[in-house]
mmCIF file of C-alpha atoms (C1' of nucleotides) in Angstrom:
data_model
loop_
_atom_site.group_PDB
_atom_site.id
_atom_site.type_symbol
_atom_site.label_atom_id
_atom_site.label_comp_id
_atom_site.label_asym_id
_atom_site.label_seq_id
_atom_site.Cartn_x
_atom_site.Cartn_y
_atom_site.Cartn_z
ATOM 1 C CA MET A 11 30.485 13.664 -12.633
ATOM 2 C CA THR A 12 29.381 15.414 -9.204
ATOM 3 C CA ASP A 13 27.086 17.641 -11.262
ATOM 4 C CA VAL A 14 23.230 16.465 -10.188
ATOM 5 C CA SER A 15 22.412 19.118 -12.271
ATOM 6 C CA THR A 16 23.231 18.230 -15.910
ATOM 7 C CA PRO A 17 20.575 16.508 -17.711
ATOM 8 C CA ASN A 18 21.251 12.799 -16.997
ATOM 9 C CA ASN A 19 21.196 10.939 -20.392
ATOM 10 C CA LYS A 20 24.244 9.748 -19.899
ATOM 11 C CA PRO A 21 24.928 7.026 -16.977
ATOM 12 C CA ALA A 22 24.315 6.965 -13.413
ATOM 13 C CA THR A 23 26.945 8.078 -10.808
ATOM 14 C CA HIS A 24 27.787 7.514 -7.477
ATOM 15 C CA ALA A 25 27.031 11.553 -6.599
ATOM 16 C CA THR A 26 23.568 10.878 -7.848
ATOM 17 C CA GLY A 27 23.176 6.835 -5.808
ATOM 18 C CA LEU A 28 23.966 4.939 -8.767
ATOM 19 C CA SER A 29 26.958 3.061 -8.388
ATOM 20 C CA ASN A 30 27.089 0.465 -11.372
ATOM 21 C CA PRO A 31 29.152 2.472 -13.909
ATOM 22 C CA ASP A 32 28.268 0.018 -16.506
ATOM 23 C CA ALA A 33 24.423 0.479 -16.151
ATOM 24 C CA ALA A 34 22.277 1.375 -19.054
ATOM 25 C CA PRO A 35 21.518 4.980 -19.445
ATOM 26 C CA ALA A 36 18.110 6.757 -17.622
ATOM 27 C CA SER A 37 17.177 7.883 -20.621
ATOM 28 C CA THR A 38 17.121 4.679 -22.602
ATOM 29 C CA VAL A 39 15.947 2.957 -19.668
ATOM 30 C CA ARG A 40 12.590 5.609 -19.675
ATOM 31 C CA ALA A 41 11.937 6.061 -23.163
ATOM 32 C CA ARG A 42 11.989 1.907 -23.560
ATOM 33 C CA VAL A 43 9.401 1.395 -20.614
ATOM 34 C CA ASN A 44 7.202 4.580 -21.139
ATOM 35 C CA GLU A 45 6.611 3.131 -24.833
ATOM 36 C CA TRP A 46 6.459 -0.250 -23.263
ATOM 37 C CA PHE A 47 3.561 1.239 -20.734
ATOM 38 C CA LEU A 48 1.933 2.813 -23.551
ATOM 39 C CA SER A 49 0.408 -0.431 -24.957
ATOM 40 C CA ASN A 50 0.781 -2.800 -21.907
ATOM 41 C CA GLY A 51 -0.608 -0.904 -19.120
ATOM 42 C CA ARG A 52 -3.545 -1.485 -17.317
ATOM 43 C CA ASP A 53 -6.681 0.718 -17.755
ATOM 44 C CA LEU A 54 -7.315 1.429 -14.053
ATOM 45 C CA PRO A 55 -10.366 3.551 -13.216
ATOM 46 C CA TRP A 56 -7.978 5.661 -11.518
ATOM 47 C CA ARG A 57 -5.512 6.067 -14.100
ATOM 48 C CA ARG A 58 -9.036 7.343 -16.201
ATOM 49 C CA PRO A 59 -9.008 11.019 -16.782
ATOM 50 C CA GLU A 60 -12.244 11.782 -15.272
ATOM 51 C CA ALA A 61 -11.074 9.929 -12.072
ATOM 52 C CA THR A 62 -11.033 13.320 -9.896
ATOM 53 C CA ALA A 63 -7.651 14.036 -7.283
ATOM 54 C CA TRP A 64 -10.031 12.416 -4.606
ATOM 55 C CA GLY A 65 -10.070 9.132 -6.224
ATOM 56 C CA VAL A 66 -6.318 8.905 -6.894
ATOM 57 C CA LEU A 67 -6.013 9.487 -3.090
ATOM 58 C CA VAL A 68 -8.534 7.115 -2.441
ATOM 59 C CA SER A 69 -6.542 4.730 -4.310
ATOM 60 C CA GLU A 70 -3.387 5.033 -3.095
ATOM 61 C CA ILE A 71 -4.796 4.799 0.295
ATOM 62 C CA MET A 72 -6.229 1.510 -0.609
ATOM 63 C CA LEU A 73 -3.610 0.150 -2.764
ATOM 64 C CA GLN A 74 -1.162 0.255 0.579
ATOM 65 C CA GLN A 75 0.069 -3.473 1.135
ATOM 66 C CA THR A 76 -3.499 -4.277 -0.634
ATOM 67 C CA PRO A 77 -3.247 -5.748 -4.263
ATOM 68 C CA VAL A 78 -5.077 -3.900 -7.566
ATOM 69 C CA VAL A 79 -7.272 -7.021 -8.155
ATOM 70 C CA ARG A 80 -8.887 -6.608 -4.570
ATOM 71 C CA VAL A 81 -8.675 -3.023 -4.525
ATOM 72 C CA GLN A 82 -10.892 -2.104 -7.727
ATOM 73 C CA PRO A 83 -14.178 -3.299 -7.202
ATOM 74 C CA VAL A 84 -14.194 -1.459 -3.485
ATOM 75 C CA TRP A 85 -13.223 1.675 -5.136
ATOM 76 C CA GLU A 86 -15.769 2.027 -7.531
ATOM 77 C CA GLU A 87 -18.128 1.557 -4.840
ATOM 78 C CA TRP A 88 -16.897 4.179 -2.855
ATOM 79 C CA MET A 89 -16.196 6.539 -5.993
ATOM 80 C CA GLU A 90 -19.732 6.241 -6.517
ATOM 81 C CA ARG A 91 -21.233 6.447 -2.857
ATOM 82 C CA TRP A 92 -18.410 9.295 -1.822
ATOM 83 C CA PRO A 93 -17.521 11.301 -4.635
ATOM 84 C CA THR A 94 -16.332 13.682 -3.077
ATOM 85 C CA PRO A 95 -14.030 14.220 0.560
ATOM 86 C CA HIS A 96 -16.865 16.066 1.982
ATOM 87 C CA ASP A 97 -19.326 12.759 1.335
ATOM 88 C CA LEU A 98 -17.186 10.434 2.772
ATOM 89 C CA ALA A 99 -16.504 13.179 5.851
ATOM 90 C CA ALA A 100 -20.184 13.577 6.349
ATOM 91 C CA GLU A 101 -20.292 9.478 7.214
ATOM 92 C CA PRO A 102 -20.026 7.885 10.393
ATOM 93 C CA ALA A 103 -16.425 5.960 11.011
ATOM 94 C CA GLY A 104 -18.163 2.734 11.657
ATOM 95 C CA GLU A 105 -19.865 3.147 8.517
ATOM 96 C CA VAL A 106 -16.779 3.316 6.594
ATOM 97 C CA LEU A 107 -14.871 0.569 8.437
ATOM 98 C CA ARG A 108 -17.813 -1.363 7.119
ATOM 99 C CA ALA A 109 -17.131 -0.199 3.603
ATOM 100 C CA TRP A 110 -14.005 -1.087 3.825
ATOM 101 C CA GLY A 111 -15.104 -4.800 3.976
ATOM 102 C CA ARG A 112 -11.759 -6.887 4.002
ATOM 103 C CA LEU A 113 -9.444 -4.728 2.557
ATOM 104 C CA GLY A 114 -7.455 -5.689 5.428
ATOM 105 C CA TYR A 115 -5.422 -3.078 7.656
ATOM 106 C CA PRO A 116 -8.274 -0.679 8.607
ATOM 107 C CA ARG A 117 -6.988 1.518 9.976
ATOM 108 C CA ARG A 118 -6.399 2.689 6.435
ATOM 109 C CA ALA A 119 -10.045 3.776 6.447
ATOM 110 C CA LEU A 120 -9.688 5.534 9.392
ATOM 111 C CA ARG A 121 -7.153 7.797 8.444
ATOM 112 C CA LEU A 122 -9.156 8.082 4.719
ATOM 113 C CA HIS A 123 -12.315 9.456 6.904
ATOM 114 C CA ALA A 124 -9.311 11.567 8.741
ATOM 115 C CA CYS A 125 -8.474 12.465 5.486
ATOM 116 C CA ALA A 126 -11.689 12.966 4.199
ATOM 117 C CA HIS A 127 -12.529 15.293 7.312
ATOM 118 C CA ALA A 128 -9.237 17.480 7.091
ATOM 119 C CA ILE A 129 -9.662 18.160 3.305
ATOM 120 C CA ALA A 130 -13.309 19.575 3.740
ATOM 121 C CA THR A 131 -12.671 21.479 6.799
ATOM 122 C CA GLU A 132 -9.230 22.821 6.182
ATOM 123 C CA HIS A 133 -8.658 22.508 2.234
ATOM 124 C CA ASP A 134 -12.137 23.555 0.801
ATOM 125 C CA GLY A 135 -12.582 20.529 0.122
ATOM 126 C CA VAL A 136 -9.714 20.308 -2.548
ATOM 127 C CA VAL A 137 -6.992 17.738 -2.219
ATOM 128 C CA PRO A 138 -3.899 19.433 -1.614
ATOM 129 C CA ASN A 139 -1.394 19.192 -4.618
ATOM 130 C CA ASP A 140 1.928 19.844 -2.765
ATOM 131 C CA LEU A 141 4.129 17.343 -1.333
ATOM 132 C CA PRO A 142 3.765 19.210 2.536
ATOM 133 C CA THR A 143 0.439 19.458 2.801
ATOM 134 C CA LEU A 144 -0.396 16.047 1.469
ATOM 135 C CA LEU A 145 2.333 14.709 3.838
ATOM 136 C CA SER A 146 0.216 16.356 6.652
ATOM 137 C CA LEU A 147 -2.696 14.362 6.271
ATOM 138 C CA PRO A 148 -3.205 10.949 7.994
ATOM 139 C CA GLY A 149 -2.059 7.658 6.415
ATOM 140 C CA VAL A 150 -0.368 9.807 3.919
ATOM 141 C CA GLY A 151 3.628 9.005 3.547
ATOM 142 C CA GLU A 152 6.553 10.030 1.463
ATOM 143 C CA TYR A 153 4.850 7.049 -1.402
ATOM 144 C CA THR A 154 1.210 8.205 -1.375
ATOM 145 C CA ALA A 155 2.666 12.372 -1.228
ATOM 146 C CA ALA A 156 4.284 11.922 -4.217
ATOM 147 C CA ALA A 157 1.533 9.352 -6.023
ATOM 148 C CA VAL A 158 -0.944 11.844 -6.113
ATOM 149 C CA ALA A 159 1.081 14.795 -7.100
ATOM 150 C CA CYS A 160 1.804 12.906 -9.903
ATOM 151 C CA PHE A 161 -1.354 11.009 -11.045
ATOM 152 C CA ALA A 162 -3.231 13.364 -9.263
ATOM 153 C CA TYR A 163 -1.618 16.731 -10.250
ATOM 154 C CA ARG A 164 0.763 15.769 -12.891
ATOM 155 C CA ILE A 165 3.390 17.112 -10.861
ATOM 156 C CA PRO A 166 6.447 15.188 -11.384
ATOM 157 C CA ALA A 167 7.453 14.351 -7.573
ATOM 158 C CA THR A 168 10.448 11.212 -7.404
ATOM 159 C CA VAL A 169 7.555 8.548 -6.548
ATOM 160 C CA VAL A 170 9.306 5.242 -5.017
ATOM 161 C CA ASP A 171 6.893 1.992 -4.242
ATOM 162 C CA THR A 172 7.956 -1.024 -4.026
ATOM 163 C CA ASN A 173 7.874 -1.938 -7.466
ATOM 164 C CA ILE A 174 10.313 0.672 -8.458
ATOM 165 C CA ARG A 175 12.682 0.511 -6.033
ATOM 166 C CA ARG A 176 12.782 -3.714 -7.401
ATOM 167 C CA VAL A 177 12.970 -2.467 -11.014
ATOM 168 C CA ILE A 178 15.609 -0.190 -10.411
ATOM 169 C CA GLY A 179 17.832 -2.258 -8.134
ATOM 170 C CA ARG A 180 17.276 -4.787 -10.813
ATOM 171 C CA ILE A 181 18.189 -2.883 -14.065
ATOM 172 C CA PHE A 182 20.632 -0.726 -12.330
ATOM 173 C CA HIS A 183 22.384 -2.394 -9.638
ATOM 174 C CA ALA A 184 21.694 -6.321 -10.625
ATOM 175 C CA LYS A 185 19.874 -6.423 -7.353
ATOM 176 C CA ALA A 186 17.573 -8.770 -7.194
ATOM 177 C CA LEU A 187 15.012 -7.677 -3.849
ATOM 178 C CA PRO A 188 15.506 -4.047 -2.867
ATOM 179 C CA GLY A 189 15.069 -5.270 1.160
ATOM 180 C CA PRO A 190 12.097 -4.640 3.366
ATOM 181 C CA THR A 191 12.125 -0.728 3.511
ATOM 182 C CA MET A 192 13.280 1.901 1.699
ATOM 183 C CA THR A 193 16.825 3.699 1.882
ATOM 184 C CA ARG A 194 17.433 7.070 1.540
ATOM 185 C CA ALA A 195 20.180 5.779 -1.204
ATOM 186 C CA GLN A 196 17.632 4.265 -3.017
ATOM 187 C CA TYR A 197 15.237 7.615 -3.240
ATOM 188 C CA ARG A 198 17.910 9.247 -4.465
ATOM 189 C CA ALA A 199 18.718 6.555 -6.835
ATOM 190 C CA ALA A 200 15.046 7.080 -8.069
ATOM 191 C CA GLN A 201 15.407 10.998 -7.695
ATOM 192 C CA ALA A 202 18.272 10.742 -10.232
ATOM 193 C CA LEU A 203 16.128 8.814 -12.707
ATOM 194 C CA MET A 204 13.828 11.709 -12.807
ATOM 195 C CA PRO A 205 14.080 13.743 -16.104
ATOM 196 C CA ALA A 206 15.590 16.486 -14.156
ATOM 197 C CA HIS A 207 16.188 16.160 -10.434
ATOM 198 C CA PRO A 208 13.916 17.976 -8.577
ATOM 199 C CA ASN A 209 14.936 19.181 -5.562
ATOM 200 C CA GLU A 210 15.196 17.540 -2.013
ATOM 201 C CA ALA A 211 11.854 18.816 -0.748
ATOM 202 C CA GLY A 212 10.400 17.885 -3.509
ATOM 203 C CA GLU A 213 8.394 20.968 -3.461
ATOM 204 C CA ALA A 214 8.108 22.728 -6.890
ATOM 205 C CA ALA A 215 9.569 19.787 -8.258
ATOM 206 C CA ASP A 216 8.613 20.953 -12.058
ATOM 207 C CA ALA A 217 9.620 24.471 -11.869
ATOM 208 C CA HIS A 218 13.008 23.516 -14.296
ATOM 209 C CA TYR A 219 10.860 20.774 -16.320
ATOM 210 C CA SER A 220 9.950 21.169 -19.710
ATOM 211 C CA PRO A 221 6.139 20.635 -20.677
ATOM 212 C CA ALA A 222 7.901 17.145 -22.605
ATOM 213 C CA GLU A 223 9.711 16.816 -19.094
ATOM 214 C CA VAL A 224 7.074 17.117 -16.997
ATOM 215 C CA ALA A 225 4.936 14.328 -19.325
ATOM 216 C CA GLU A 226 8.021 11.648 -19.261
ATOM 217 C CA ALA A 227 8.812 12.101 -15.627
ATOM 218 C CA ASN A 228 4.911 11.515 -14.483
ATOM 219 C CA THR A 229 4.822 8.600 -17.769
ATOM 220 C CA TRP A 230 8.070 7.076 -16.022
ATOM 221 C CA ASN A 231 6.068 6.870 -12.371
ATOM 222 C CA ALA A 232 3.135 4.924 -13.423
ATOM 223 C CA ALA A 233 4.971 3.352 -16.037
ATOM 224 C CA SER A 234 8.460 1.810 -13.813
ATOM 225 C CA MET A 235 5.972 1.021 -11.165
ATOM 226 C CA GLU A 236 3.385 -0.592 -13.734
ATOM 227 C CA LEU A 237 6.724 -2.885 -14.941
ATOM 228 C CA GLY A 238 6.979 -4.242 -11.669
ATOM 229 C CA ALA A 239 3.741 -5.330 -11.112
ATOM 230 C CA LEU A 240 3.707 -7.047 -14.458
ATOM 231 C CA VAL A 241 6.727 -8.361 -15.904
ATOM 232 C CA CYS A 242 9.642 -7.499 -13.227
ATOM 233 C CA THR A 243 7.861 -9.128 -10.387
ATOM 234 C CA ALA A 244 9.013 -10.197 -7.375
ATOM 235 C CA ARG A 245 9.162 -13.935 -7.968
ATOM 236 C CA ASP A 246 8.975 -15.794 -11.601
ATOM 237 C CA ALA A 247 10.233 -12.067 -13.426
ATOM 238 C CA ARG A 248 9.272 -12.610 -17.073
ATOM 239 C CA CYS A 249 11.848 -11.334 -18.524
ATOM 240 C CA GLY A 250 11.348 -12.229 -22.305
ATOM 241 C CA GLU A 251 8.797 -9.703 -21.815
ATOM 242 C CA CYS A 252 10.988 -6.604 -20.416
ATOM 243 C CA PRO A 253 11.450 -4.174 -22.653
ATOM 244 C CA VAL A 254 15.063 -3.659 -20.884
ATOM 245 C CA GLU A 255 16.090 -6.822 -20.663
ATOM 246 C CA SER A 256 18.751 -6.089 -22.636
ATOM 247 C CA VAL A 257 20.642 -3.776 -20.669
ATOM 248 C CA CYS A 258 19.422 -4.781 -17.513
ATOM 249 C CA ALA A 259 22.395 -5.460 -15.039
ATOM 250 C CA TRP A 260 20.325 -8.007 -13.172
ATOM 251 C CA VAL A 261 19.744 -10.403 -16.734
ATOM 252 C CA ALA A 262 23.722 -9.441 -17.605
ATOM 253 C CA ALA A 263 25.245 -10.470 -14.240
ATOM 254 C CA GLY A 264 22.883 -14.125 -14.742
ATOM 255 C CA LYS A 265 20.280 -13.462 -12.390
ATOM 256 C CA PRO A 266 21.793 -13.517 -9.136
ATOM 257 C CA ALA A 267 19.430 -14.655 -6.142
ATOM 258 C CA ALA A 268 18.861 -12.028 -3.542
ATOM 259 C CA ASP A 269 20.938 -11.442 -0.698
ATOM 260 C CA TYR A 270 18.585 -11.239 2.194
ATOM 261 C CA VAL A 271 15.867 -13.830 3.608
ATOM 262 C CA PRO A 272 12.583 -12.553 3.757
ATOM 263 C CA ARG A 273 11.473 -13.169 7.178
ATOM 264 C CA GLY A 274 7.863 -14.046 6.812
ATOM 265 C CA GLN A 275 5.417 -12.202 8.534
ATOM 266 C CA ALA A 276 3.479 -14.083 11.348
ATOM 267 C CA TRP A 277 0.132 -14.842 11.238
ATOM 268 C CA HIS A 278 -1.230 -18.001 12.823
ATOM 269 C CA GLY A 279 -2.095 -16.770 16.510
ATOM 270 C CA THR A 280 -1.262 -13.393 16.553
ATOM 271 C CA ASP A 281 -3.120 -10.513 17.768
ATOM 272 C CA ARG A 282 -3.284 -9.244 14.238
ATOM 273 C CA GLN A 283 -5.427 -12.626 13.142
ATOM 274 C CA VAL A 284 -8.190 -12.183 16.392
ATOM 275 C CA ARG A 285 -8.139 -8.523 15.776
ATOM 276 C CA GLY A 286 -9.463 -9.209 12.111
ATOM 277 C CA ARG A 287 -11.551 -11.807 12.881
ATOM 278 C CA VAL A 288 -13.099 -9.697 15.816
ATOM 279 C CA MET A 289 -13.345 -6.710 13.122
ATOM 280 C CA ALA A 290 -15.154 -9.394 10.834
ATOM 281 C CA VAL A 291 -17.671 -9.942 13.804
ATOM 282 C CA LEU A 292 -18.439 -6.315 13.588
ATOM 283 C CA ARG A 293 -18.918 -5.375 10.065
ATOM 284 C CA GLU A 294 -20.775 -8.189 9.782
ATOM 285 C CA SER A 295 -23.387 -7.227 12.529
ATOM 286 C CA ASP A 296 -26.215 -4.446 12.688
ATOM 287 C CA GLY A 297 -25.294 -3.515 16.105
ATOM 288 C CA PRO A 298 -23.167 -3.363 19.237
ATOM 289 C CA VAL A 299 -21.958 -7.265 20.085
ATOM 290 C CA PRO A 300 -22.067 -8.390 23.735
ATOM 291 C CA HIS A 301 -18.362 -7.877 25.060
ATOM 292 C CA GLU A 302 -18.637 -12.050 25.961
ATOM 293 C CA VAL A 303 -18.760 -12.528 22.880
ATOM 294 C CA MET A 304 -15.697 -11.216 21.410
ATOM 295 C CA ALA A 305 -13.548 -11.958 24.383
ATOM 296 C CA THR A 306 -13.934 -15.260 25.162
ATOM 297 C CA ARG A 307 -13.917 -18.147 23.293
ATOM 298 C CA ASP A 308 -17.601 -19.437 24.760
ATOM 299 C CA GLY A 309 -19.034 -16.447 24.287
ATOM 300 C CA ALA A 310 -18.127 -16.298 20.367
ATOM 301 C CA GLU A 311 -19.412 -20.354 20.140
ATOM 302 C CA ARG A 312 -22.475 -19.891 21.794
ATOM 303 C CA ALA A 313 -23.123 -16.535 19.649
ATOM 304 C CA ALA A 314 -22.615 -18.735 16.739
ATOM 305 C CA SER A 315 -24.496 -21.770 17.421
ATOM 306 C CA ALA A 316 -27.461 -18.627 18.093
ATOM 307 C CA ALA A 317 -27.006 -16.645 14.903
ATOM 308 C CA THR A 318 -29.229 -16.994 12.414
ATOM 309 C CA GLU A 319 -27.790 -14.947 9.648
ATOM 310 C CA SER A 320 -25.138 -16.718 7.698
ATOM 311 C CA ARG A 321 -22.630 -14.584 7.237
ATOM 312 C CA LEU A 322 -22.439 -13.463 10.797
ATOM 313 C CA ARG A 323 -22.618 -16.851 11.826
ATOM 314 C CA SER A 324 -19.313 -18.037 9.747
ATOM 315 C CA ALA A 325 -17.737 -14.681 11.446
ATOM 316 C CA LEU A 326 -18.409 -15.344 14.421
ATOM 317 C CA ALA A 327 -17.429 -19.284 13.922
ATOM 318 C CA GLU A 328 -13.879 -17.860 12.360
ATOM 319 C CA LEU A 329 -13.411 -16.444 15.453
ATOM 320 C CA ALA A 330 -14.278 -18.907 18.036
ATOM 321 C CA LEU A 331 -11.760 -21.165 16.236
ATOM 322 C CA LEU A 332 -8.623 -19.128 17.161
ATOM 323 C CA THR A 333 -6.911 -20.904 19.518
ATOM 324 C CA ALA A 334 -6.303 -17.287 21.381
ATOM 325 C CA ASP A 335 -7.420 -17.782 24.551
ATOM 326 C CA ASP A 336 -9.371 -15.514 26.553
ATOM 327 C CA ALA A 337 -6.776 -13.006 27.605
ATOM 328 C CA GLN A 338 -5.632 -12.427 24.123
ATOM 329 C CA ARG A 339 -9.016 -11.814 22.878
ATOM 330 C CA ALA A 340 -9.821 -9.272 25.844
ATOM 331 C CA SER A 341 -6.660 -7.591 25.023
ATOM 332 C CA CYS A 342 -7.563 -7.607 21.396
ATOM 333 C CA VAL A 343 -10.516 -5.769 22.161
ATOM 334 C CA ARG A 344 -8.810 -2.996 24.279
ATOM 335 C CA GLY A 345 -6.347 -2.524 21.184
ATOM 336 C CA LEU A 346 -8.890 -2.267 18.803
ATOM 337 C CA VAL A 347 -11.084 0.270 21.398
ATOM 338 C CA GLU A 348 -7.985 1.951 21.900
ATOM 339 C CA ASP A 349 -7.321 2.971 17.987
ATOM 340 C CA GLY A 350 -10.724 3.570 17.148
ATOM 341 C CA LEU A 351 -11.681 0.867 15.207
ATOM 342 C CA ALA A 352 -14.485 -0.413 17.981
ATOM 343 C CA VAL A 353 -16.376 0.798 20.787
ATOM 344 C CA LEU A 354 -17.531 0.375 24.266
ATOM 345 C CA THR A 355 -20.761 0.563 24.625
ATOM 346 C CA SER A 356 -22.673 1.710 28.550
ATOM 347 C CA GLY A 357 -24.299 -2.010 28.486
ATOM 348 C CA GLY A 358 -21.081 -3.320 27.925
ATOM 349 C CA GLU A 359 -21.209 -4.366 24.385
ATOM 350 C CA VAL A 360 -19.048 -3.499 21.158
ATOM 351 C CA SER A 361 -19.484 -2.018 18.225
ATOM 352 C CA LEU A 362 -18.084 0.115 15.814
ATOM 353 C CA PRO A 363 -17.308 3.599 16.220
ATOM 354 C CA GLY A 364 -20.451 6.102 15.365
ATOM 355 C "C1'" DA B 2 16.090 0.405 11.595
ATOM 356 C "C1'" DA B 3 12.012 -2.621 13.617
ATOM 357 C "C1'" DC B 4 8.093 -3.619 14.607
ATOM 358 C "C1'" DG B 5 2.963 -4.050 14.390
ATOM 359 C "C1'" DC B 6 -1.179 -3.682 11.313
ATOM 360 C "C1'" DG B 7 -5.073 -7.800 7.491
ATOM 361 C "C1'" DG B 8 -6.273 -10.281 3.785
ATOM 362 C "C1'" DG B 9 -5.980 -13.024 0.122
ATOM 363 C "C1'" DG B 10 -4.177 -15.471 -3.812
ATOM 364 C "C1'" DG B 11 -0.454 -17.555 -5.941
ATOM 365 C "C1'" DC B 12 2.808 -21.240 -5.944
ATOM 366 C "C1'" DG C 22 2.529 -23.336 4.078
ATOM 367 C "C1'" DC C 23 5.164 -19.197 2.310
ATOM 368 C "C1'" DC C 24 5.675 -15.154 -0.212
ATOM 369 C "C1'" DC C 25 3.784 -11.323 -1.433
ATOM 370 C "C1'" DC C 26 1.132 -6.871 -2.618
ATOM 371 C "C1'" DA C 27 1.064 1.027 -4.949
ATOM 372 C "C1'" DG C 28 2.688 2.088 3.143
ATOM 373 C "C1'" DC C 29 1.969 4.504 7.394
ATOM 374 C "C1'" DG C 30 3.049 5.653 12.109
ATOM 375 C "C1'" DT C 31 5.543 4.736 16.089
ATOM 376 C "C1'" DT C 32 9.305 3.080 19.263
#
DNA sequence: AACGCGGGGGC
DNA sequence: GCCCCAGCGTT
């Protein structure tokens, strides 16, 4: 079968990126997973009907590499404080970084701030609803663009995140884990599982969807992701709770182990660790911090001893405790300034950007 | 394709 | 300790 326009209610084929001829019918998998989702999906605030497209965008950026449980409280604060892109755009970057807190990868906060500015000034304050425009926003890549189109605007774009890659890999390819980065084959496999096939660009992807197919596609995007988050997890898949256990290729194959060894991210002693501690000090400080405190161990130690506010003192102590030498500390401060996460004052101090 | 980029919780 | 998490931008 080479005709990708055929409704894919039969086993997917090599031509569509799915190579297992015995794979379960896509329509069966979709129906079971979607039904499971209706009663088992979490009631997350950005999924509620009153969530705005802006709220969805904020949630998606925050959720890039950060788990739901840690995002949710911060997202609630942000929505109350900055309910529209205009509100966030009016804020200084430093305030945004402070409010980002410990979500990690603070560059995402800067990009979200830049997003808000772009939306406010170039898009009349309205979050774009088409993939090319979404992709043009800072910090919005293929996944996030599709997620915003789908979850905010009910446009059935093909959403592919790490959960969906794993779920599809197991159900249709008997693969335990999908590998660290998405391949085009995996993207095409996900595309082939949509009720109708979006065109390659994904634009106007709903042109030939019936209303029922639109609903099915949008639910599938959320449901397959949720199945990966709650049941078909990377470790300890709870197959007994899975609605498609009986048709899963990975289960049928005896749950073979992953064929690659994940390479853990180095952490101890890395620039990332140093940068994180420096940013933590900046977040806890009311104003600029002497460069020597950030760039030398002795400076951090003395500042920690002198600090009276407990959270600041703790952040300074954690910075001082790092094994990093002064050259690395200084280099990390330079890097943070280059990245726009910090600025140097004329008085030789380091502070959050204005 | 590979790398840099935070941080915390589960095992 | 190790691994994972609703990725993105750069090289």
